Coordinates of C-alpha atoms in Angstrom, one line a residue:
Chain A
M293 CA 2.2 -16.0 29.1
P294 CA -1.7 -17.4 28.9
S295 CA -2.7 -20.3 28.1
D296 CA -4.5 -21.1 24.4
I297 CA -7.7 -20.6 24.1
T298 CA -9.7 -23.8 23.4
L299 CA -13.1 -24.1 21.3
D300 CA -15.4 -24.0 24.0
E301 CA -13.8 -20.6 25.2
L302 CA -13.7 -19.3 22.0
R303 CA -17.7 -20.5 21.1
L304 CA -18.3 -18.3 24.6
R305 CA -16.8 -15.9 23.7
S306 CA -17.7 -15.0 20.4
A307 CA -21.5 -15.0 21.5
R308 CA -20.6 -12.6 23.6
A309 CA -19.1 -10.5 21.2
G310 CA -22.5 -11.5 19.4
L311 CA -21.8 -13.0 17.0
T312 CA -23.3 -15.7 15.6
L313 CA -20.4 -18.5 13.8
S314 CA -20.5 -22.1 13.4
D315 CA -18.2 -24.8 15.0
Q316 CA -16.5 -25.1 11.6
E317 CA -15.7 -21.4 11.1
L318 CA -14.9 -21.2 15.1
Q319 CA -12.6 -24.3 14.5
H320 CA -10.7 -22.7 11.6
M321 CA -10.1 -19.0 13.1
L322 CA -8.7 -21.0 16.2
S323 CA -4.8 -20.9 15.2
G324 CA -5.2 -17.1 14.3
V325 CA -6.8 -16.2 17.6
N326 CA -4.5 -18.3 19.2
R327 CA -1.6 -16.5 17.2
S328 CA -3.0 -12.9 17.6
Q329 CA -3.4 -13.6 21.5
E330 CA -0.1 -15.0 22.0
Q331 CA 1.7 -11.5 20.2
A332 CA -0.4 -9.6 22.5
A333 CA 0.9 -11.3 25.0
V334 CA 4.3 -10.8 24.2
L335 CA 3.9 -7.0 23.8
R336 CA 2.6 -6.8 27.3
E337 CA 5.6 -8.6 28.3
L338 CA 7.9 -6.7 26.3
F339 CA 6.7 -3.0 27.0
A340 CA 6.9 -1.9 30.9
D341 CA 3.5 0.0 32.3
E342 CA 4.8 3.7 32.5
I343 CA 5.2 4.1 29.2
E344 CA 2.5 5.8 27.4
P345 CA 0.5 3.9 24.4
A346 CA 1.4 6.3 21.5
H347 CA -2.5 7.6 21.5
H348 CA -3.8 11.2 22.7
F349 CA -6.7 13.0 23.2
L350 CA -6.3 16.4 21.1
L351 CA -8.6 19.1 21.6
V352 CA -9.7 21.0 18.4
L353 CA -11.8 24.7 19.2
K354 CA -13.7 25.2 15.7
G355 CA -15.0 28.2 15.1
Chain B
M272 CA 2.2 3.8 -32.2
L273 CA -1.4 5.2 -30.9
A274 CA -1.1 1.5 -29.0
D275 CA 2.3 2.3 -27.3
L276 CA 1.1 5.6 -25.4
P277 CA -0.8 3.7 -22.4
Y278 CA 3.5 2.8 -21.0
L279 CA 4.2 6.4 -21.3
P280 CA 5.7 7.9 -18.1
V281 CA 3.4 10.8 -17.0
T282 CA 6.5 13.5 -17.5
E283 CA 6.6 11.9 -21.0
A284 CA 3.1 12.1 -22.0
A285 CA 2.4 15.3 -20.3
A286 CA 5.2 16.5 -22.9
R287 CA 4.1 15.6 -25.6
L288 CA 0.9 16.4 -25.2
R289 CA 1.4 19.7 -25.1
R290 CA 3.6 19.1 -28.1
K291 CA -0.1 18.1 -29.9
E292 CA 1.7 14.9 -30.7
F293 CA -1.8 13.8 -29.7
S294 CA -4.8 14.7 -27.5
P295 CA -6.1 13.4 -24.2
V296 CA -8.9 11.7 -26.2
E297 CA -6.2 9.1 -27.8
L298 CA -4.6 9.2 -24.6
T299 CA -7.6 8.1 -23.0
E300 CA -8.9 5.9 -25.7
A301 CA -5.5 3.9 -26.1
C302 CA -5.8 3.2 -22.9
L303 CA -9.5 2.2 -22.8
E304 CA -8.9 0.1 -25.9
R305 CA -6.0 -2.0 -23.9
I306 CA -8.3 -2.7 -20.9
A307 CA -10.5 -4.1 -23.5
K308 CA -7.9 -6.3 -25.1
T309 CA -5.9 -7.3 -22.0
D310 CA -8.1 -7.6 -18.4
G311 CA -10.2 -10.1 -19.3
Q312 CA -6.7 -12.3 -18.4
L313 CA -6.3 -10.1 -15.5
H314 CA -9.3 -8.8 -13.4
A315 CA -7.5 -5.4 -12.7
F316 CA -10.6 -3.2 -13.3
I317 CA -14.0 -4.0 -11.3
T318 CA -15.9 -0.7 -12.6
V319 CA -15.0 0.7 -16.1
T320 CA -15.5 4.6 -16.1
A321 CA -15.5 4.7 -20.1
D322 CA -18.1 7.2 -21.0
L323 CA -16.6 9.8 -17.9
A324 CA -13.3 9.3 -18.7
L325 CA -13.6 10.7 -22.6
E326 CA -15.4 13.2 -21.4
Q327 CA -13.0 14.0 -19.3
A328 CA -10.4 14.2 -21.8
R329 CA -12.9 16.2 -23.8
Q330 CA -12.8 18.8 -21.3
A331 CA -9.2 19.1 -21.0
E332 CA -8.0 18.2 -24.6
R333 CA -10.6 22.0 -25.0
E334 CA -8.8 23.7 -21.7
L335 CA -5.4 22.5 -23.3
M336 CA -6.2 24.0 -26.6
R337 CA -6.8 27.7 -25.2
G338 CA -4.1 27.5 -23.0
S339 CA -5.8 26.6 -19.8
D340 CA -3.4 24.5 -18.1
R341 CA -4.3 22.5 -15.0
G342 CA -0.3 21.1 -15.2
P343 CA 1.3 18.0 -15.9
L344 CA -1.6 15.6 -14.8
H345 CA -3.9 17.6 -16.8
G346 CA -5.5 15.0 -19.6
I347 CA -3.4 11.9 -18.5
P348 CA -5.8 8.8 -17.6
I349 CA -5.9 6.8 -14.3
A350 CA -7.0 4.9 -12.3
L351 CA -8.3 4.5 -8.0
K352 CA -7.9 1.0 -5.9
D353 CA -11.9 0.7 -5.4
L354 CA -12.4 2.2 -1.6
Y355 CA -11.8 5.6 -2.9
A356 CA -15.6 6.7 -2.5
T357 CA -16.3 8.4 -5.7
K358 CA -19.7 9.9 -5.8
G359 CA -22.2 8.6 -8.5
I360 CA -19.5 6.0 -9.3
R361 CA -19.9 1.6 -7.2
T362 CA -16.9 1.7 -5.3
T363 CA -17.0 -1.4 -3.8
C364 CA -14.1 -2.6 -1.9
H365 CA -14.2 -5.6 -4.0
S366 CA -16.5 -6.8 -1.5
A367 CA -20.1 -8.3 -1.9
V368 CA -20.4 -6.1 2.0
L369 CA -20.2 -2.8 -0.3
Q370 CA -21.4 -4.2 -4.2
D371 CA -23.4 -1.9 -4.8
W372 CA -22.8 1.6 -2.5
L373 CA -22.7 4.5 -4.7
P374 CA -21.4 7.1 -2.7
D375 CA -22.9 11.0 -2.8
F376 CA -19.3 12.8 -1.8
T377 CA -15.7 11.9 -3.2
A378 CA -12.3 11.0 -1.6
T379 CA -10.4 14.1 -1.4
A380 CA -7.3 13.2 -3.1
A381 CA -9.6 11.7 -6.3
V382 CA -11.1 15.3 -5.7
K383 CA -7.4 17.2 -6.1
L384 CA -6.6 14.4 -9.2
T385 CA -9.7 15.5 -10.9
E386 CA -8.9 19.3 -9.8
A387 CA -5.0 18.6 -11.7
G388 CA -7.4 17.7 -14.8
A389 CA -6.5 13.5 -14.6
V390 CA -9.1 11.9 -16.2
L391 CA -10.7 8.1 -14.3
L392 CA -10.4 5.6 -16.6
G393 CA -12.3 3.6 -13.8
K394 CA -11.6 1.6 -10.6
L395 CA -9.1 -1.0 -9.3
G396 CA -9.1 -4.3 -7.8
M397 CA -7.7 -4.7 -4.5
H398 CA -7.9 -7.0 -1.8
E399 CA -10.7 -7.4 0.2
F400 CA -11.8 -4.0 2.2
A401 CA -7.8 -3.9 2.1
F402 CA -7.1 -7.3 4.1
G403 CA -6.4 -10.8 4.0
G404 CA -5.3 -12.6 0.4
P405 CA -6.9 -12.6 -3.5
A406 CA -10.6 -13.4 -2.4
T407 CA -12.0 -16.1 -4.5
D408 CA -15.0 -16.1 -3.0
A409 CA -15.9 -12.2 -3.5
P410 CA -18.3 -11.2 -6.2
F411 CA -15.6 -10.1 -8.8
P412 CA -12.4 -12.5 -9.8
A413 CA -8.5 -12.5 -8.8
V414 CA -6.4 -9.4 -10.0
R415 CA -4.1 -11.4 -11.7
N416 CA -0.1 -10.7 -12.4
P417 CA 0.5 -9.1 -15.4
W418 CA 4.4 -11.2 -15.8
N419 CA 3.0 -14.5 -14.5
T420 CA -0.8 -14.7 -13.7
A421 CA -0.7 -17.5 -12.4
H422 CA 1.3 -15.3 -9.8
V423 CA -0.2 -12.8 -7.2
P424 CA 0.0 -9.7 -8.2
G425 CA 0.1 -8.9 -3.9
G426 CA -1.7 -6.0 -2.1
S427 CA -3.8 -5.2 -1.0
S428 CA -3.6 -2.1 -4.0
S429 CA -3.5 -5.3 -6.7
G430 CA -5.1 -4.2 -9.0
S431 CA -3.8 -0.7 -8.9
G432 CA -0.5 -2.6 -9.6
A433 CA -1.5 -5.3 -11.9
A434 CA -2.8 -2.1 -13.7
L435 CA 0.6 -0.2 -14.5
A436 CA 2.6 -2.9 -15.0
A437 CA 0.2 -3.6 -18.0
G438 CA -0.2 -0.2 -18.9
L439 CA -3.8 0.1 -18.8
C440 CA -3.2 3.3 -17.3
L441 CA -0.5 5.7 -15.9
G442 CA -1.1 6.0 -12.7
A443 CA -3.3 5.3 -9.8
L444 CA -3.9 5.3 -6.0
G445 CA -3.5 2.6 -3.5
S446 CA -3.5 2.8 0.1
D447 CA -1.1 1.3 2.8
T448 CA -1.8 -0.1 6.3
G449 CA 0.9 -2.5 6.1
G450 CA 1.8 -2.8 2.4
S451 CA -0.6 -2.9 0.5
I452 CA 0.9 -0.2 -2.1
R453 CA 4.4 -1.0 -1.9
T454 CA 4.2 -5.0 -1.9
P455 CA 1.8 -4.9 -5.0
S456 CA 4.5 -2.2 -6.4
S457 CA 7.5 -4.9 -5.5
H458 CA 5.7 -8.0 -7.0
C459 CA 4.1 -6.2 -10.6
G460 CA 7.9 -4.4 -11.0
I461 CA 6.5 -1.0 -10.7
A462 CA 6.9 2.0 -8.5
G463 CA 4.9 3.1 -4.8
I464 CA 5.1 5.5 -2.3
K465 CA 3.7 5.1 0.7
P466 CA 3.6 8.8 2.3
T467 CA 4.2 10.1 5.7
Y468 CA 1.2 9.6 7.9
G469 CA -1.2 12.1 7.6
R470 CA 0.5 13.8 4.7
V471 CA -2.2 12.9 2.1
S472 CA -5.8 12.9 3.2
R473 CA -7.8 9.7 3.7
C474 CA -11.0 11.3 4.2
G475 CA -13.4 9.4 1.8
V476 CA -10.9 6.0 1.9
V477 CA -12.5 3.0 3.2
P478 CA -10.7 2.3 6.3
L479 CA -8.5 -0.7 7.5
S480 CA -7.3 0.7 10.6
W481 CA -7.6 4.3 11.0
S482 CA -4.0 5.0 12.9
L483 CA -2.2 2.8 10.0
D484 CA -3.8 3.7 7.2
H485 CA -1.9 6.1 4.3
A486 CA -3.5 7.0 1.2
G487 CA -0.7 7.1 -1.9
P488 CA 0.3 7.3 -5.7
M489 CA 1.6 3.9 -7.6
A490 CA 3.5 4.8 -11.0
R491 CA 5.8 3.8 -13.5
T492 CA 8.8 5.7 -12.7
V493 CA 10.0 7.8 -9.8
E494 CA 9.1 11.2 -10.8
D495 CA 6.1 10.2 -11.6
C496 CA 5.4 9.0 -8.3
A497 CA 6.3 12.8 -7.3
L498 CA 4.3 13.7 -10.1
L499 CA 1.1 12.4 -8.3
L500 CA 1.6 13.1 -4.7
Q501 CA 2.3 16.5 -5.0
A502 CA -0.9 17.1 -6.4
I503 CA -2.8 15.0 -3.7
A504 CA -1.0 16.2 -0.9
G505 CA -1.4 18.7 1.6
H506 CA -3.7 19.1 5.0
D507 CA -7.5 18.6 4.8
S508 CA -9.9 19.2 7.9
K509 CA -11.8 15.9 7.4
D510 CA -9.5 13.8 7.9
P511 CA -8.3 14.2 11.8
A512 CA -4.8 12.6 10.5
S513 CA -3.7 15.1 7.7
V514 CA -0.9 17.6 8.9
N515 CA -1.2 21.7 8.1
I516 CA 2.7 20.7 7.0
P517 CA 4.0 23.2 3.9
V518 CA 4.4 20.2 1.3
P519 CA 7.3 21.7 -0.6
D520 CA 7.7 20.5 -4.7
F521 CA 9.0 17.3 -4.8
R522 CA 10.8 17.4 -7.9
L523 CA 13.7 20.2 -6.5
E524 CA 15.6 17.6 -4.6
L525 CA 15.1 14.5 -6.9
K526 CA 18.1 15.1 -9.7
R527 CA 20.6 16.0 -6.6
D528 CA 23.3 13.1 -6.1
I529 CA 23.3 10.7 -3.2
K530 CA 27.1 10.9 -2.5
G531 CA 27.4 10.7 1.1
M532 CA 24.1 9.9 2.0
R533 CA 24.2 7.2 5.0
I534 CA 21.7 4.2 3.8
G535 CA 20.8 2.2 7.1
V536 CA 20.3 -1.6 6.4
P537 CA 18.8 -3.5 9.3
R538 CA 19.8 -6.9 8.5
E539 CA 20.8 -8.8 11.8
N540 CA 18.3 -9.6 13.6
W541 CA 15.8 -8.9 10.8
F542 CA 16.3 -10.5 7.8
D543 CA 16.7 -13.8 8.9
E544 CA 13.3 -13.9 10.6
Q545 CA 11.7 -17.1 11.1
K546 CA 12.2 -19.0 7.3
G547 CA 13.8 -15.7 6.5
T548 CA 14.2 -13.8 3.2
D549 CA 14.2 -15.8 -0.5
R550 CA 17.3 -16.0 -1.1
E551 CA 17.1 -15.3 -4.8
T552 CA 15.4 -11.9 -3.2
E553 CA 18.6 -11.3 -1.1
T554 CA 20.6 -11.7 -4.3
V555 CA 19.1 -9.3 -6.4
F556 CA 18.7 -7.0 -2.8
N557 CA 22.6 -7.0 -2.9
A558 CA 22.8 -6.0 -6.1
A559 CA 20.8 -3.0 -6.0
L560 CA 22.8 -1.8 -3.1
R561 CA 26.3 -2.7 -4.3
T562 CA 24.4 -0.2 -7.4
L563 CA 23.7 2.8 -4.2
K564 CA 27.0 2.4 -3.3
G565 CA 28.5 2.9 -6.8
L566 CA 26.1 6.3 -6.8
G567 CA 28.3 7.3 -3.7
A568 CA 25.7 6.3 -0.6
I569 CA 27.1 5.1 1.6
I570 CA 25.5 1.7 3.7
V571 CA 25.7 1.1 7.1
E572 CA 24.3 -2.3 8.1
I573 CA 22.4 -1.9 11.6
D574 CA 20.5 -3.9 14.1
G575 CA 17.5 -4.5 12.6
K576 CA 15.4 -5.4 16.2
P577 CA 13.4 -2.5 16.5
F578 CA 11.6 -3.5 13.2
A579 CA 11.8 -7.0 13.6
N580 CA 9.2 -6.9 16.9
A581 CA 7.0 -3.9 15.0
R582 CA 5.2 -6.9 13.6
K583 CA 3.2 -8.0 16.7
A584 CA 2.5 -3.8 17.7
N585 CA 0.9 -3.7 13.9
Q586 CA -0.8 -6.9 13.6
T587 CA -2.8 -6.1 16.6
I588 CA -3.6 -2.5 16.1
L589 CA -4.7 -3.5 12.6
V590 CA -7.1 -6.5 13.4
A591 CA -8.1 -4.6 16.9
E592 CA -9.1 -1.6 14.5
A593 CA -10.3 -2.9 11.8
Y594 CA -12.5 -5.0 13.6
A595 CA -13.9 -2.8 15.8
Y596 CA -14.6 -0.2 12.0
H597 CA -16.9 -3.5 11.0
E598 CA -18.2 -4.8 14.0
K599 CA -21.5 -4.2 13.7
R600 CA -21.1 -6.0 9.9
F601 CA -19.7 -9.2 11.0
Q602 CA -22.4 -9.2 14.2
E603 CA -25.5 -9.1 10.8
A604 CA -24.1 -11.0 8.5
P605 CA -20.6 -12.8 8.8
E606 CA -21.4 -14.7 5.6
K607 CA -21.0 -11.5 3.3
F608 CA -17.5 -11.0 3.4
G609 CA -15.1 -13.7 2.1
T610 CA -13.6 -15.7 3.9
S611 CA -9.8 -15.2 4.2
V612 CA -10.7 -11.0 5.7
R613 CA -13.7 -12.8 7.9
R614 CA -11.1 -15.3 9.7
R615 CA -8.6 -13.0 9.7
M616 CA -11.0 -9.8 11.0
L617 CA -12.6 -11.6 13.2
E618 CA -9.4 -12.2 15.6
G619 CA -9.4 -8.3 16.5
A620 CA -13.1 -9.6 18.5
F621 CA -11.3 -11.2 21.0
L622 CA -8.4 -8.9 21.5
S623 CA -8.8 -7.0 24.8
A624 CA -8.5 -3.3 25.2
A625 CA -5.2 -4.4 27.8
D626 CA -4.0 -6.2 24.4
Y627 CA -4.9 -2.7 21.9
I628 CA -3.6 -0.5 24.7
A629 CA 0.2 -2.6 24.5
A630 CA 0.7 -2.4 21.2
L631 CA -0.1 1.1 21.3
R632 CA 2.8 1.5 24.4
A633 CA 5.2 -0.7 21.8
R634 CA 4.5 1.6 19.1
T635 CA 5.2 4.4 21.0
V636 CA 9.2 3.0 22.1
L637 CA 9.3 1.3 18.4
G638 CA 8.2 4.4 17.1
E639 CA 11.3 6.4 18.7
Q640 CA 14.0 4.1 18.4
I641 CA 13.4 3.3 14.6
R642 CA 13.4 7.8 14.5
A643 CA 16.5 7.7 16.9
L644 CA 18.4 5.6 14.0
F645 CA 17.7 9.4 11.7
S646 CA 20.5 10.6 14.2
H647 CA 23.7 9.2 11.8
L648 CA 21.2 8.1 9.0
D649 CA 19.4 9.4 6.5
A650 CA 17.4 6.7 4.8
F651 CA 16.7 2.8 5.6
A652 CA 17.4 0.0 2.1
T653 CA 15.0 -3.0 2.9
P654 CA 14.1 -5.7 -0.1
T655 CA 10.2 -4.4 -0.3
V656 CA 9.0 -7.9 0.1
A657 CA 10.6 -11.0 1.8
R658 CA 10.1 -13.5 -1.1
P659 CA 9.0 -13.4 -5.2
P660 CA 5.4 -13.5 -5.8
E661 CA 3.8 -16.6 -5.0
T662 CA 1.8 -18.6 -7.5
F663 CA -2.4 -19.2 -7.0
D664 CA -2.1 -22.8 -6.1
G665 CA 0.6 -22.5 -3.5
L666 CA -1.5 -19.6 -1.7
D667 CA -0.3 -20.2 2.4
P668 CA -2.4 -17.5 4.6
N669 CA 0.3 -18.0 7.1
E670 CA 3.5 -17.9 5.0
Q671 CA 3.3 -14.3 5.8
N672 CA 4.1 -14.5 9.2
L673 CA 7.0 -17.1 8.9
R674 CA 9.0 -15.0 6.9
P675 CA 9.9 -10.9 7.7
N676 CA 7.6 -8.1 7.2
F677 CA 9.7 -5.5 5.7
T678 CA 7.0 -3.1 5.4
N679 CA 4.6 -2.9 8.0
P680 CA 7.2 -1.0 10.7
F681 CA 7.3 2.4 8.7
N682 CA 3.1 2.6 8.9
L683 CA 3.8 2.1 12.7
A684 CA 6.2 4.7 12.5
G685 CA 4.2 6.6 9.7
L686 CA 7.8 6.8 7.5
P687 CA 7.4 7.9 4.1
A688 CA 8.5 4.4 2.0
I689 CA 8.8 3.7 -1.7
S690 CA 9.6 0.7 -3.5
V691 CA 10.8 0.7 -6.4
P692 CA 12.0 -2.4 -9.1
C693 CA 15.9 -3.6 -8.2
G694 CA 15.3 -6.9 -10.7
F695 CA 13.8 -10.3 -11.8
T696 CA 14.2 -13.8 -10.4
E697 CA 15.2 -16.8 -12.7
G698 CA 11.5 -16.9 -13.0
N699 CA 11.2 -13.7 -14.6
L700 CA 9.2 -12.3 -11.4
P701 CA 9.8 -8.3 -9.8
V702 CA 12.0 -7.5 -7.0
G703 CA 11.2 -4.4 -5.2
I704 CA 13.9 -2.5 -3.2
Q705 CA 12.5 -0.2 -0.4
I706 CA 13.9 3.0 0.5
A707 CA 12.5 5.2 3.4
A708 CA 13.1 8.2 5.3
Q709 CA 12.2 10.5 8.5
P710 CA 8.5 11.5 8.6
F711 CA 7.7 13.3 5.8
K712 CA 10.9 13.7 3.9
E713 CA 9.8 12.7 1.1
S714 CA 12.2 14.7 -0.8
T715 CA 14.9 12.1 0.4
V716 CA 12.8 8.9 -0.4
F717 CA 12.4 10.4 -4.0
R718 CA 16.2 11.2 -4.3
V719 CA 17.6 8.1 -3.6
A720 CA 14.9 5.6 -5.3
Y721 CA 15.4 8.1 -8.3
A722 CA 19.3 8.0 -8.8
Y723 CA 18.9 4.8 -8.6
E724 CA 16.4 4.0 -11.0
Q725 CA 18.6 6.1 -13.4
M726 CA 21.0 3.6 -13.3
T727 CA 19.2 0.6 -14.2
D728 CA 16.7 -0.2 -16.5
W729 CA 14.7 -2.6 -14.3
H730 CA 11.4 0.3 -14.8
K731 CA 11.7 0.2 -18.4
R732 CA 11.1 -4.0 -19.2
R733 CA 7.2 -5.2 -19.5
P734 CA 5.6 -8.2 -19.1
T735 CA 3.9 -10.2 -22.1
L736 CA 0.5 -10.3 -22.2

């Protein structure tokens, strides 16, 4: 399981994503961001690599 | 007498319109008067299209008078969640971001309702962009619950739920990405169905999460939901997720009994997850199961683990897709979004592509596990929401993560699911039961829900306003 994201890391990631957010805003978001990261990490543990994602490209020819 | 018209079921209003007991104009005027009288307490409507409604009602009246009948929705006043694009009518998504948007096209489902002769009363309040909770910093006030205005009506189709419970319209459309039709249906004591993924076009419905979004109807009875779904279902080449499959007559099986039907209740490993299901809610739900059993259904307790696991996948997919849709707006002017939706949607900015793929892998497995249960079951039943509607003052944004989420597995798996009223708490707040079935088996959902509804009178109760 990855370690929690800190406020400093969130500030960096936020800037990389092209977002301009205040420290106060980032602080408010921190627990939610860590919860969603944890959820994704649990999913990675639970579901093995050989499973195909539920996402398919459908080739539809028009005309 | 005319003042009672807005509370009529669509089925009864349609029959009485044809007997000329009243006209579409009188029915529409009664709704508009009730909106003017009561909506100041509820804020169910963002925009009331009174002139258009009266014009459409007059047209319906003329057509019906000359025997040109478009079917049961002809002359019936309805309203739309304010994320259905309507040509020339403001479509805001309850957000400052879109508060001045005048679309130059109309959503397919709304076009179909107009073609069926329905009368548009206006556009309904919602959670901002169909996400987060009731916004206190949006340009429009948060919708209130007609049963007790200190309580939330549930969302995100909050205006649709409140307007129907308060008798402001006879039918409405909502949208559902993780429970947004069924939750307000439960909290407001009305009926609402999330159809199978692909059954109803989302063309012109502002997206929250492309792969989880469903458009669907809300009404005060199961049969009214079936009528509305009949009008809006069907293939639409403008929605890539739309499925080209025949639409059955949803009322054909409605009145068949449910003797011998096997209904699975995924209680173990789900209902007690974290803070668990509110005891009063579970007691009301158990009483509803006894009613279904009395109708001849076989109640089968099953393992709820696949359903419980669905929440993480649903939330990961939802925030990733929602952020992707809004990314440019967040980069340019994040302050335009309300606090609730901004903080939750921005979580998607920090998920990786591998996180998103992990959630889609989970979707493959959980969908298969849930669908496999239909080898020995006809339907599932759960409470719709794990607890009664909270007060605005006591709102905790994390609360929904601490209790079982009974609605979102059916978005992940794309299955049809309805909520119908099944009782009230001691504080006189509605509780709903959810019935789900196999893909494209909305008829089964309606059949079970209708059988239950006919044995009870919860759907006939009215809030005092």
